[in-house]
Structures are given as structure tokens and as C-alpha cells.
XYZ file of C-alpha atoms in Angstrom:
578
model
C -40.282 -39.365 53.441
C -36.691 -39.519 54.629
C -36.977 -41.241 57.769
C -32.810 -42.030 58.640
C -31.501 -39.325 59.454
C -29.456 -37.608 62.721
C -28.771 -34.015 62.236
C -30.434 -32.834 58.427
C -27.786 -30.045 58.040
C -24.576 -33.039 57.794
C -27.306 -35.344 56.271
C -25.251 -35.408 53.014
C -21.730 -34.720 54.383
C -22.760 -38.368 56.637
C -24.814 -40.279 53.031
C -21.170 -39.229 51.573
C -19.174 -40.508 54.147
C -21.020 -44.071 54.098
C -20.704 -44.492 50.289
C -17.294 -44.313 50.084
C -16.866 -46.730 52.952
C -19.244 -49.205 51.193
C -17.199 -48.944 47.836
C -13.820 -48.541 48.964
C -12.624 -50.280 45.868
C -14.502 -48.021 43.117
C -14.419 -44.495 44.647
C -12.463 -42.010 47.096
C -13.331 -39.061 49.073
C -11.823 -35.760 48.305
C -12.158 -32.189 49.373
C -15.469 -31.501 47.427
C -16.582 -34.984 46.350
C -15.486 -37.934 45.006
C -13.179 -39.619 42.401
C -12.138 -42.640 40.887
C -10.034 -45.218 43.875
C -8.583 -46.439 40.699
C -5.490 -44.896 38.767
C -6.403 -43.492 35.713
C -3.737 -43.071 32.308
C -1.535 -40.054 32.104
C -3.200 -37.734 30.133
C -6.748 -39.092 29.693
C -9.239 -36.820 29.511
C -10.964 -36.247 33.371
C -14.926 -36.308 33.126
C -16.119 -34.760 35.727
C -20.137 -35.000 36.578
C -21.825 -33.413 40.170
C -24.383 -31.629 41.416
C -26.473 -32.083 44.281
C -27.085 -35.029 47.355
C -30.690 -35.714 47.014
C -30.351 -37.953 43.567
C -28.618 -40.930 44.302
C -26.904 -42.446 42.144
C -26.310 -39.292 40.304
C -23.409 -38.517 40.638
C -21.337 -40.335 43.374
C -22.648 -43.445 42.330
C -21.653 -43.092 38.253
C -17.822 -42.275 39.525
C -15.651 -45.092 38.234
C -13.300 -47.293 35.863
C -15.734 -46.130 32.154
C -18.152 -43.362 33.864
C -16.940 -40.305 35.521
C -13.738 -39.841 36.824
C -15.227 -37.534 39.846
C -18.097 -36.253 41.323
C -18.437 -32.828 42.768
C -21.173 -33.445 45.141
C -23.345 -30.375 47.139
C -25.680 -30.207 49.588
C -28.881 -30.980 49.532
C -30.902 -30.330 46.196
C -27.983 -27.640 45.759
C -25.311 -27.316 43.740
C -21.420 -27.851 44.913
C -19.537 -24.886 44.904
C -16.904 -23.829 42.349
C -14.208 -24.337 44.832
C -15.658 -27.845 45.805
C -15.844 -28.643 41.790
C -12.204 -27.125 41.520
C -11.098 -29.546 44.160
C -12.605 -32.736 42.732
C -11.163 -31.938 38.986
C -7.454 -31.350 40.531
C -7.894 -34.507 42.299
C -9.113 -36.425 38.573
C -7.307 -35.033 35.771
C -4.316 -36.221 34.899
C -2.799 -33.786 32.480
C -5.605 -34.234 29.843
C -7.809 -31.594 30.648
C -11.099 -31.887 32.628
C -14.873 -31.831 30.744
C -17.193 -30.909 33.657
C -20.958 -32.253 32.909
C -23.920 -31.242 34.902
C -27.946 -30.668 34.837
C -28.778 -27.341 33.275
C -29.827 -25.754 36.754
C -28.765 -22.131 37.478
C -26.335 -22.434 39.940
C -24.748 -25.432 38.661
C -23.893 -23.513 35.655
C -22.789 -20.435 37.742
C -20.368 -22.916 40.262
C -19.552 -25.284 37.204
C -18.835 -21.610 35.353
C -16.612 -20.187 37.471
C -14.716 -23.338 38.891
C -13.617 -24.152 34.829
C -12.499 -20.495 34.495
C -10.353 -20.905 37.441
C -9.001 -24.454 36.404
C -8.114 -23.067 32.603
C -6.289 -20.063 34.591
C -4.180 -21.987 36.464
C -2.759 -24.270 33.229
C -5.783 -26.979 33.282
C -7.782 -26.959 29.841
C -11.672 -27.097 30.926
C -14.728 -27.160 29.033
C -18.173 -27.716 30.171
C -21.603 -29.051 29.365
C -24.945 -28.405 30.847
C -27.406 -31.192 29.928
C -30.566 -30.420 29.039
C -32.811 -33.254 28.226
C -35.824 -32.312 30.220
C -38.929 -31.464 27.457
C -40.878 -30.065 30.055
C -38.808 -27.639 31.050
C -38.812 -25.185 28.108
C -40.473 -24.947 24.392
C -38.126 -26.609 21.753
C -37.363 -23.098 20.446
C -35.443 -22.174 23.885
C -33.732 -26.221 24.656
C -30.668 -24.236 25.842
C -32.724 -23.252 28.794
C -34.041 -27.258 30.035
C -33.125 -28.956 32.913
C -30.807 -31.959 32.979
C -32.894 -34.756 34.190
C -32.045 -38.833 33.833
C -30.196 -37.703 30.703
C -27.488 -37.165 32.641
C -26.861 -40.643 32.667
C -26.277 -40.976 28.836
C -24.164 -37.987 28.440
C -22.207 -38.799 31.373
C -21.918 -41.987 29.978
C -21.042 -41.546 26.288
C -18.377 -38.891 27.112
C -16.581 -40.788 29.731
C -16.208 -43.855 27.340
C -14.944 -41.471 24.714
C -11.948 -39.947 27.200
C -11.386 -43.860 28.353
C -11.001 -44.002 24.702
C -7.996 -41.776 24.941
C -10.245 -39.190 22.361
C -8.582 -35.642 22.982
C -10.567 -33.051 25.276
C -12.246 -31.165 22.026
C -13.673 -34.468 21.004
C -14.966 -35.713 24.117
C -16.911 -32.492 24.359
C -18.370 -32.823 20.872
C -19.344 -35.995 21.528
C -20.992 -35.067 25.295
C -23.173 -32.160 22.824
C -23.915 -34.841 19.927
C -25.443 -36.890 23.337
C -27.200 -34.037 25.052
C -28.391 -32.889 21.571
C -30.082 -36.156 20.434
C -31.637 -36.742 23.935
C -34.939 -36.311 25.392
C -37.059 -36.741 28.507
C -39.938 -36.462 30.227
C -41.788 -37.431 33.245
C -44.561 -37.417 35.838
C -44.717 -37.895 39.574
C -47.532 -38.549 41.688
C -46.073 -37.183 45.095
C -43.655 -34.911 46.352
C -40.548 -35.519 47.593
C -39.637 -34.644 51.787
C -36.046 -33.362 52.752
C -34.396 -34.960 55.645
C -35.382 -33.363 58.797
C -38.963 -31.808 56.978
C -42.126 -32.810 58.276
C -44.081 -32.060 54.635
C -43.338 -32.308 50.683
C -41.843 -29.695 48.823
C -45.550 -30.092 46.812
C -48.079 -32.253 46.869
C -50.509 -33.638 43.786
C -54.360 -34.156 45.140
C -55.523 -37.551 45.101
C -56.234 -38.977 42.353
C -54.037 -37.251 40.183
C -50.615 -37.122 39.066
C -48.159 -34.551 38.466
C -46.894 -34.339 34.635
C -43.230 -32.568 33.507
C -42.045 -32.849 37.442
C -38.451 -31.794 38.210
C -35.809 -33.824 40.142
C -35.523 -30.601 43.166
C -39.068 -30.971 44.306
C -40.629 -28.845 41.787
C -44.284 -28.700 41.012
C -45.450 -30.341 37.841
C -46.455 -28.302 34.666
C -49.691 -29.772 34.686
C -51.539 -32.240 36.109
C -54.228 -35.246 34.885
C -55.976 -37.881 36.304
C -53.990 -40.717 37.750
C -53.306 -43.131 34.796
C -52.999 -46.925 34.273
C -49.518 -48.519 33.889
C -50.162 -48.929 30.325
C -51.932 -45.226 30.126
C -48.500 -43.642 31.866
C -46.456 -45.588 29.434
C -48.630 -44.638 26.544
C -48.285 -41.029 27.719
C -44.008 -40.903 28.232
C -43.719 -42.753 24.909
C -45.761 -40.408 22.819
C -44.629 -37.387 24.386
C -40.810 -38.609 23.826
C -41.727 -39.710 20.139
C -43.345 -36.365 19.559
C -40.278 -34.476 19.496
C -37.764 -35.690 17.312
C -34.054 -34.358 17.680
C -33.008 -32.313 14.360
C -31.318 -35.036 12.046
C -34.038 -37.955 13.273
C -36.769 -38.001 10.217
C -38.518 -40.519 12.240
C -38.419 -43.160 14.666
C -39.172 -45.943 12.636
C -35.686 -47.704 11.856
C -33.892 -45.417 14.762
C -31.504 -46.744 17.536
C -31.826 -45.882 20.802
C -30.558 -45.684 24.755
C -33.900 -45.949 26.420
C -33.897 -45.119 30.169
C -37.454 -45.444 32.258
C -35.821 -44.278 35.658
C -37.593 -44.309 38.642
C -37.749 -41.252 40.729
C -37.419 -42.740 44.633
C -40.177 -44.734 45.557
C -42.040 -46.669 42.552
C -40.973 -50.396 43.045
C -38.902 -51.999 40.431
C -41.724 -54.271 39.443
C -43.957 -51.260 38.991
C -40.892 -49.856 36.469
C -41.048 -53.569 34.430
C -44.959 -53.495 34.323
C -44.590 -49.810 32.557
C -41.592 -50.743 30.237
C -43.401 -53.843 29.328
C -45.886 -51.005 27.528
C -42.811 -48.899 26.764
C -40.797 -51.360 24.598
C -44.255 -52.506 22.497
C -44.502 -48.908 21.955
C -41.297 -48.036 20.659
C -40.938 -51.288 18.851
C -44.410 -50.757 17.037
C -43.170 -46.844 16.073
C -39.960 -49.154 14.615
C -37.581 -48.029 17.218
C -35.125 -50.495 18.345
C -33.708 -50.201 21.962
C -30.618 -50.416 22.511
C -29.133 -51.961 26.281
C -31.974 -50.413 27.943
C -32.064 -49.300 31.010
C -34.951 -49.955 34.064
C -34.505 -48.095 37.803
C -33.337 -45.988 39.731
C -30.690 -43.665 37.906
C -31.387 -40.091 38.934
C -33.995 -40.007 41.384
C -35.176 -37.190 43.937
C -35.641 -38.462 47.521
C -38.803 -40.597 47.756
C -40.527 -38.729 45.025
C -42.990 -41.131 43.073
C -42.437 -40.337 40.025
C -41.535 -42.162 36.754
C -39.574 -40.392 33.085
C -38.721 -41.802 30.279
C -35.053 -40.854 28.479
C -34.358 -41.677 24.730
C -30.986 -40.710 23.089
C -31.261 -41.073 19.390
C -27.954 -43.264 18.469
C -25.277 -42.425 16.090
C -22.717 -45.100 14.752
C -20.397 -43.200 16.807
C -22.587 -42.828 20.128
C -23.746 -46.481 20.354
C -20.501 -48.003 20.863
C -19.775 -45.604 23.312
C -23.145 -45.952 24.601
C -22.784 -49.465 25.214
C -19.229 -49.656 26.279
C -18.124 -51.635 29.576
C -18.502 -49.417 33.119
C -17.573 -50.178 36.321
C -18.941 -47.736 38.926
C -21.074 -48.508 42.390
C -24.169 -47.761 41.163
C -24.026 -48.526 37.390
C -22.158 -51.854 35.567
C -22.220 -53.010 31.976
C -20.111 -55.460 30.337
C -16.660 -56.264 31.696
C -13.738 -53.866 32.393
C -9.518 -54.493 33.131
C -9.222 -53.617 36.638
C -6.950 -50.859 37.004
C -4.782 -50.849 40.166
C -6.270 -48.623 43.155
C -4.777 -45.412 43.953
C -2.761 -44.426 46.454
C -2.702 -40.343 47.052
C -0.262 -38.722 48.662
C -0.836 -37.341 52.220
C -2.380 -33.676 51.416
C -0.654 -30.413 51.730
C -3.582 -28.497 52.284
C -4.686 -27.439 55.588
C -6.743 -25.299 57.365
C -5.679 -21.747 57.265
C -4.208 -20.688 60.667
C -3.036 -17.680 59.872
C -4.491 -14.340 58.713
C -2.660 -11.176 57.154
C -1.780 -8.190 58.648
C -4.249 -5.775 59.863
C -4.399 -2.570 61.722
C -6.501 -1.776 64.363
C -9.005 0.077 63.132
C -9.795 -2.721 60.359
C -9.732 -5.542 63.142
C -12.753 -3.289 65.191
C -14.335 -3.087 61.998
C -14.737 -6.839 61.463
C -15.702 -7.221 64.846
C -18.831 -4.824 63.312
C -19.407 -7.291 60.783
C -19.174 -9.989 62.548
C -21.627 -9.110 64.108
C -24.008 -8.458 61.284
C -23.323 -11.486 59.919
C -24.399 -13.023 63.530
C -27.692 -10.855 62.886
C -27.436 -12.134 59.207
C -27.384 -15.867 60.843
C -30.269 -15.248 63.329
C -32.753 -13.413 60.669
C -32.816 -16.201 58.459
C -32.851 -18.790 61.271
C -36.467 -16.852 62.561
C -37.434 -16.558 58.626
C -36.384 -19.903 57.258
C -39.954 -21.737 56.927
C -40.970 -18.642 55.674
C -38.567 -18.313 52.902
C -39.113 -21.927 52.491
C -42.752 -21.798 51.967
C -42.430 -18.749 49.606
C -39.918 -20.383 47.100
C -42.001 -23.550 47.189
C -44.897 -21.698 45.191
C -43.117 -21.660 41.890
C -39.835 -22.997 43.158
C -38.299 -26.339 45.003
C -38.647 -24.669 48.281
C -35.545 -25.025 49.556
C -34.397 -21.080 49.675
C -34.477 -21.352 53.521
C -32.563 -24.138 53.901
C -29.900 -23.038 51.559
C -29.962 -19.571 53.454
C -29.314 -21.238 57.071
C -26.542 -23.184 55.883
C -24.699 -20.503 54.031
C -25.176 -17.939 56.580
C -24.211 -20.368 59.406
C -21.109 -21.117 57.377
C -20.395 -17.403 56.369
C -20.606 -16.831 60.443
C -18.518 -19.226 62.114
C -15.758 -19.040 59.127
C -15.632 -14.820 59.828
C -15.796 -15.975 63.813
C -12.368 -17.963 63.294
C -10.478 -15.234 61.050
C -11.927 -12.568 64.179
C -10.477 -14.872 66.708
C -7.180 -14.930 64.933
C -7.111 -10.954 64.493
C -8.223 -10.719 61.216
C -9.490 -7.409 58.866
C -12.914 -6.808 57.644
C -11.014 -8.153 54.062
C -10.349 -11.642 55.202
C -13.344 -11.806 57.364
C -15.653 -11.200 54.830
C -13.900 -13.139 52.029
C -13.377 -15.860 54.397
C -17.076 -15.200 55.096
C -17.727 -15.673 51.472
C -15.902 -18.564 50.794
C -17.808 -20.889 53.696
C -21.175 -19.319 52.311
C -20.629 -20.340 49.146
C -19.592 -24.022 49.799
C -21.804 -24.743 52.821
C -25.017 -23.368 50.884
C -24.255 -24.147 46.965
C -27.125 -23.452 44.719
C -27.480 -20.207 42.616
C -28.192 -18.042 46.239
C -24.465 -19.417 47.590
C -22.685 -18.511 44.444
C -24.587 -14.941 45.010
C -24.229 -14.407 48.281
C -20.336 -15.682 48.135
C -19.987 -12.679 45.414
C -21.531 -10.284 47.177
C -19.550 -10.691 50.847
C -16.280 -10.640 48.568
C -17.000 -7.394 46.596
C -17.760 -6.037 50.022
C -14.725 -7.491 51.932
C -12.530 -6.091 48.435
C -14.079 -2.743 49.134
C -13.754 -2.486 52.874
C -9.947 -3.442 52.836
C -7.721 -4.843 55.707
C -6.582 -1.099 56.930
C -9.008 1.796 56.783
C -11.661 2.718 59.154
C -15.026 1.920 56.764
C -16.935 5.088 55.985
C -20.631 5.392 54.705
C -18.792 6.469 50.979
C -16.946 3.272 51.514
C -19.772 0.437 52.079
C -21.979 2.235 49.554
C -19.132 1.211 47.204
C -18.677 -1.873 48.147
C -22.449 -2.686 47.771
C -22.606 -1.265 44.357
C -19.629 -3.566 43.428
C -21.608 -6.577 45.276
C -24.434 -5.200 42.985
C -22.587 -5.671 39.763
C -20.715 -8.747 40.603
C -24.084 -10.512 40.877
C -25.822 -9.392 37.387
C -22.422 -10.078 35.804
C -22.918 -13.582 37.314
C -26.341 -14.220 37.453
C -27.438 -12.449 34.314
C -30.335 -11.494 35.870
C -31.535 -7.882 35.534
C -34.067 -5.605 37.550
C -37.558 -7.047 36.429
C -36.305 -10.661 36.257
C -37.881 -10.926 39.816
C -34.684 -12.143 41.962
C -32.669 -10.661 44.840
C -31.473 -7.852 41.852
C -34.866 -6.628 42.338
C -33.591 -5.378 45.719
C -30.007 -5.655 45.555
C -30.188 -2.569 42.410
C -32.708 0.399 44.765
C -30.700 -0.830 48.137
C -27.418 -0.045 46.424
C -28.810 3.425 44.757
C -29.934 4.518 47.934
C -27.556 3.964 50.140
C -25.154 5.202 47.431
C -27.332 8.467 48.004
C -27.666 8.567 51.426
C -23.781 8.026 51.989
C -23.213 11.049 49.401
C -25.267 13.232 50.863
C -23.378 13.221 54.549
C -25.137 10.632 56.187
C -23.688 8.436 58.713
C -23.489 4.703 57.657
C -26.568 3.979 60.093
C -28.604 6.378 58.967
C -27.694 5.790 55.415
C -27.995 1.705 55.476
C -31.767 2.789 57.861
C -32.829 4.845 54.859
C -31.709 2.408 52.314
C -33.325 -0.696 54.041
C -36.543 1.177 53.676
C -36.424 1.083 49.997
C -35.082 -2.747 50.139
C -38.280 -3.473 51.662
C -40.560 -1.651 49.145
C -38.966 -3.237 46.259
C -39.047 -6.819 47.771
C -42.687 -6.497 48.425
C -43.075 -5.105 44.821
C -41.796 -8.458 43.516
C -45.034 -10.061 43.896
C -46.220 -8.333 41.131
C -43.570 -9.815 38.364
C -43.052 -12.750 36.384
C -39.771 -14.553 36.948
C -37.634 -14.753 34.148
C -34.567 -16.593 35.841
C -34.064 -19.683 37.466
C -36.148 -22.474 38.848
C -39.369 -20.820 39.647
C -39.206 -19.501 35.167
C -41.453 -22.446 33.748
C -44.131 -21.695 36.865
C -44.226 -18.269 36.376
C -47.747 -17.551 36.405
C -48.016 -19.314 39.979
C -45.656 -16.817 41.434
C -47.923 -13.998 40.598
C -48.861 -12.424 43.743
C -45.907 -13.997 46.082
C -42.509 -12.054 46.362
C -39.454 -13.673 45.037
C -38.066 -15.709 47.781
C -34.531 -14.181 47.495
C -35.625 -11.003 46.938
C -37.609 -11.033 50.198
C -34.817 -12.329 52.208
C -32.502 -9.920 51.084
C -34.648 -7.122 52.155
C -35.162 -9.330 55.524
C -31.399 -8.983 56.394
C -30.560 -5.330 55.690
C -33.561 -4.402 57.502
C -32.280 -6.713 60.514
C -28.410 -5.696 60.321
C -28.942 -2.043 60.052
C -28.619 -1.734 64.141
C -25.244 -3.305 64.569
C -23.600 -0.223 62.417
C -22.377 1.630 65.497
C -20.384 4.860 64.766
C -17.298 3.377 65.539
C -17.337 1.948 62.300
C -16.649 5.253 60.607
C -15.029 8.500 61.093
C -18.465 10.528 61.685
């Protein structure tokens, strides 16, 4: 378990902090993450890699001179936000546009998503590229939907010496796919991993036995079998590896390839060389030859023990890049020309001070929601195990977590605009902003959404009315299925965000006051939540363990209900003309 630690909610803001000051010559902190301390050429092509603490040394520890030129790095076992990933790319590119690569989770994809659609708006060319080299994850048939696992690494890797290269943007993203698309993994685990400040796993695998397809958050295994020899658990990676061939690959025999056995936390080293001593007898007997191999840690999940196997399936063009010089904290090959550190200018950004105009009756409306959002902050501080222990079932179990810290930050950023006489606009968007950073992950891209579609609805001058929220709801409604994809029936916080929004939509348009209407609303938030437990998910994390979620509501879904049920007694009627 995760023994050093002082408070678990800075726990990555402090492992951040301390890995910059022990590489002071190889990586910088910015706003969001980190970057290269070393100048880069004008108009090179900015790789870009993040995703959450929790995996060390992805992705802090691959930033440098030959690997990534930044890392966007979130919270624990949660994505960054978009406007954390839009800070690190500003910081790295240097007028060659900006590739941003990243594990194929869902909210990396929505954060990634958004923060490159903002960057190609404001004049800097983005592309991105979610790796998905996890076989476990999802039948060959549907590979767009795997994780990104110790993959990472050779993706990362290959594109990064292709933009060091001086290759144009379009062709360092065709060569990150040709990576990602000849790349495969797979793994097993034999315990859980424990988040800083926890006193348990997020799973556990009975004695005995071991854990086989694990995921890097803390999720469960897709199977399990009895604990194995070293030469039984190479035996196993190799000919599950070897048994799926990327399209193009005939066979092994006669094939290069990048071979990674990375450890996931807590198997020793010499544990790693006894099972690659099996590995490379294996692949050399199938006539593979492996090319600079690689044994440790590379992407690893806490203290997990756990052990996968990576091949990428070289191309004339990928093994050069493959085996290229890099210079980064956690990850050195070959030689590189030091490049001369960088010195940034002192930054122009600062904390906002100010907020716009707002009239009176606005400014006693975001007192209202501040307050909600204080009964927001509370319900998921009594609920968080709870929520924790329900997403764990098919999940990582971190939904609680994730909660506390974006509603914490959603509070005390609305409690500053308040203080400085903001509207229920900038309270909520300001609201919506900390949510989304502090909390990352799919739920803090959702819940940043849905407190801006709100705030956009309620305005910075009018007197909210029931007609008025109920809009602003049904915008938060279809701001989150635009984003998420998910529909009613996927079994996530749609589930209830869709009948919460129809009601109150009804209520409001049928004369009642905004506490009666949210009361009657909440009721059938509730009903739907529970109904949950009787769907398959079809989204996110908790998809490949569907069948163990049968019976257990969806952990977003369930909070969601929790908080509208909880908030419905701060709507006083001086939040409306009724």
C-alpha cells in the first residue's frame, strides 16, 4: 500500500512538486503538468502524453530531450482536465502543432477531446491519439474501444522521435497509429492496488490465485487462474501476445519487435528478469527477434503486483524510431546533444480578481447556489465510501474520491466569485471550471458541463424562475450525451440526468414553484438511479465487467440522484418570482 503520504487529496499535486525538483535539468512545472526544461526547435512538432498520477513514470517521467515534450498530469487514477492539457501544450509547442497521446480511457478522450478542439480554435493545429494496446480490454473486432496500457510507452516513444525528426504534424500522427496499430498487451496481477490515504485495495484476488487482463486504475481482472510459476506466467503473456497478430504480421517467425515486460508496482526487478528469461526463449523459439527490450517499471499502478507483456510489431520505419536516443528522468537510450535549458518568461496569468457586472437579484441568486453546491460538497462527503464501494464492483472504485475533490473545488471556486459579488453565471462557470480540473476523469468533464449549461442558462441578471432552471438542466442534459455519448440504457448518470430533466421540465410548466418542482423531480431521480441496477453498462470503465454490475446501481447514476435529492431544500422562494 501507499504508506508516504500527508494529506491524500494534494498527494499528487506534492509527488509532482518533488519530481521536478529532483530533475531540474530534464523537466519543468507548468500550469497543468510538465514540459521539457530544455528548449526545443522552432517549429517541431510538440508531443504531448498525460493522464493520471498513480503510474509513475507514465507520463512525467517520459517528458524530455527524444520522448514527450509535456505531460498533462491529473489527479489520482483520473484524467487532467482539458484546460490543464491546454496549458501544458501552450507551454510545449513551438509553432509546429501539438499531437496529444493518451490511454484509451473515457475521460481522457473527453479532456484530451475538448482541450485539442480548443487549441485548433485558437490557431494551434492538434491532433490526437488514444492508445489502445490492452487485449483484454475488448474483442479484436471492437480494438477502438481498449485501454492504453504499457503501450503507451512505444507510441509515445516512436512519435516523439519522429517530431525530433523534424517529420511534419500529419506524419507524426501516422506514424503514432502505425505504433498503436501494430501493438499489443496483456497482463495479470496478483493484488490490488491501495490509493494514498485508503485503508483497502480497489480489489483483491483470493489466495492462491492471480488476476488475468488487470487494468492499470485498479480494475478487477477478466478472469482469474491459479497462481502460476515464473515460467507458467511467462508461458501464458507470450502465447496470449503471439495469439493475436496485428493485420499485416503473417507470423511471428522472422518478425521484429519492441518487447516491454513492465512491472506493475511491486514485483522486484529480479522477479521481472526470472520471467523474461522465459519470455525471450519464447519469442526467440516462435522466430521473433527482440529488439532493445525493455524490463521494469514503465507504466505501473501504485503497488499493484502485477506483470504485462507489450510487443510492437516493427516496421523499417518504426524501428529506427523505436530505437532512437531519449533523454527523459525515467527512461534513457543511447546518447542525445544536450540542448540548452529553458528559461520562460515570468507568466502573465493570474488569478482572476475580478468578476463582471451583476445586478442584485443575480448576486442573491448565487448566494442560493452557493449554497447548494455547499449541500452538493457535504452529500458526497457523507456518501463517498459509498460511491466508492459501488463503482469498485465493475469499476476502479474511485467515483467517490473523484466526487469529493470536484465538488470541494466547484465550492470554494463559486465561494471566491460570491465573495467578490459575482452572478449565478460566473459562479457556476467558475464552479465548473475548478470541478473539472480538481476532479478530472470522465465524472469532472461531466459535471464541469453540466454547472456551465446551468450557469449559461441562469445568466448574470435575471431573478431564476422554475421555467428557467428546468432549461438550464435540459441544456446540462444535452451537453453531457453530446459529450459522453452515452444514452439512456447505457447505465451512467444519463440514466438520471434524462427523467430528472423531463420532470422538472414538467413540473416548472405546469406552475410549480422551483422547490416544489426540483422536490417532485428528485423523486423520479431516485427511481431511475435505483433502476440502474438492473442494466448492463455499455460505457466506460465498468463495460468489459458488465455482468458483475448486475444488481448494483451505476455509481454516477446513484450519486446524481444523491445530490438533487439533498439540494432540493436550499431553493428558497427568493430565488424566483413566485
Amino acid at each position: 500500500m501507499t504508506r508516504l503520504s500527508n494529506d491524500p487529496a494534494a498527494f499528487a499535486d506534492e509527488a509532482l512538486e518533488g519530481f521536478v525538483a529532483a530533475h531540474p535539468r530534464r523537466v519543468r512545472q507548468v500550469p497543468g503538468g510538465v514540459v521539457r526544461a530544455t528548449r526545443t526547435a522552432p517549429g517541431q512538432v510538440a508531443v504531448v502524453v498525460g493522464g493520471g498520477s498513480g503510474h509513475y513514470p507514465a507520463f512525467s517521467g517520459l517528458v524530455g530531450q527524444g520522448l514527450a515534450h509535456g505531460a498533462a498530469v491529473g489527479n489520482v487514477f483520473a484524467s487532467p482536465s482539458a484546460h490543464q492539457v491546454r496549458q501544458v501544450a501552450r507551454a510545449a509547442e513551438t509553432g509546429g502543432g501539438v499531437l496529444l497521446a493518451y490511454g484509451n480511457y473515457a475521460g481522457d478522450v473527453l479532456h484530451f477531446g475538448q482541450a485539442a478542439a480548443r487549441l485548433t480554435a485558437e490557431g494551434v493545429p492538434t491532433r490526437t491519439l488514444g492508445v489502445t494496446d490492452d487485449m483484454s480490454s475488448a474483442s479484436p473486432t471492437e480494438a477502438h474501444k481498449r485501454r492504453g496500457v504499457a503501450g503507451d510507452l512505444v507510441v509515445f516513444k516512436t512519435a516523439a522521435a519522429a517530431a525530433e525528426a523534424g517529420q511534419p504534424l500529419d506524419e507524426v500522427t501516422r506514424i503514432a497509429e502505425l505504433a498503436n496499430a501494430r501493438t499489443r498487451s496483456f497482463g495479470v496481477a496478483f493484488s490490488g492496488c491501495t490509493l494514498p490515504g485508503a485503508d483497502h485495495p480497489l480489489f483483491s484476488v483470493p489466495e492462491g490465485r492471480m488476476a488475468v487482463g488487470l487494468g492499470i486504475h485498479g480494475e478487477p481482472g477478466m478472469g482469474e487462474q491459479p497462481v502460476p510459476t515464473a515460467d507458467e506466467a511467462a508461458e501464458l503473456l507470450v502465447a496470449t501476445v503471439l495469439g493475436e497478430l496485428p493485420e499485416g504480421v503473417g507470423s511471428p517467425h522472422g518478425q521484429r519487435a519492441a518487447v516491454i515486460l513492465n512491472g506493475l508496482g511491486s514485483v522486484k526487478y529480479e522477479e521481472l528478469f526470472v520471467v523474461y528469461r522465459r519470455v525471450a526463449q519464447l519469442l526467440a523459439d516462435a522466430g521473433v527477434e527482440a529488439v532493445d527490450p525493455e524490463v521494469g517499471e514503465l507504466v505501473t499502478s501504485f503497488d499493484m503486483a502485477g506483470v504485462s507483456l507489450t510487443l510492437c510489431w516493427l516496421t523499417d520505419e518504426l524501428e529506427p524510431l523505436w530505437t532512437a536516443p531519449a533523454d527523459a528522468p525515467a527512461y534513457r537510450k543511447g546518447a542525445v546533444e544536450a540542448a540548452d535549458l529553458f528559461v520562460p518568461a515570468p507568466s502573465a496569468e493570474t488569478v482572476e480578481e475580478t468578476v463582471p457586472p451583476a445586478t442584485d437579484a443575480s448576486r442573491e441568486a448565487a448566494r442560493t447556489v452557493l449554497g447548494a453546491l455547499r449541500v452538493l460538497k457535504d452529500t458526497v462527503g457523507v456518501h463517498a465510501e459509498e460511491l466508492g464501494r459501488i463503482d469498485a464492483v465493475a469499476g476502479d472504485g474511485d467515483h467517490g474520491i473523484g466526487m469529493q475533490r470536484g465538488s470541494t473545488g466547484a465550492y470554494e471556486a463559486a465561494a471566491r466569485a460570491e465573495a467578490l459579488g459575482a452572478g449565478a453565471e460566473t459562479l457556476l462557470h467558475r464552479a465548473a471550471d475548478a470541478w473539472a480540473d480538481r476532479a478530472g476523469g470522465t465524472s469532472g468533464a461531466l459535471w464541469g458541463v453540466m454547472l456551465r449549461a446551468l450557469g449559461t442558462a441562469l445568466g448574470d441578471t435575471e431573478r431564476p424562475s422554475a421555467p428557467v432552471v428546468a432549461a438550464g438542466v435540459a441544456r446540462a442534459a444535452e451537453g453531457v450525451m453530446e459529450l459522453g455519448k452515452a444514452e439512456v440504457g447505457d447505465k451512467t448518470m444519463v440514466d438520471v440526468l434524462v427523467p430528472f430533466s423531463y420532470a422538472l421540465t414538467a413540473a416548472a410548466e405546469a406552475g410549480q414553484p422551483l422547490a416544489t418542482a426540483w422536490d417532485t423531480a428528485a423523486h423520479s431521480a431516485s427511481a431511475a438511479a435505483e433502476a440502474t441496477a438492473d442494466l448492463l453498462p455499455r460505457m466506460g470503465r465498468a463495460r468489459p465487467h458488465a455482468e458483475k454490475s448486475l444488481g448494483t446501481p451505476d455509481a454516477g447514476a446513484h450519486s446524481l440522484a444523491l445530490i438533487v435529492r439533498a439540494v432540493h431544500g436550499v431553493f428558497v422562494p427568493t430565488m424566483e418570482n413566485h
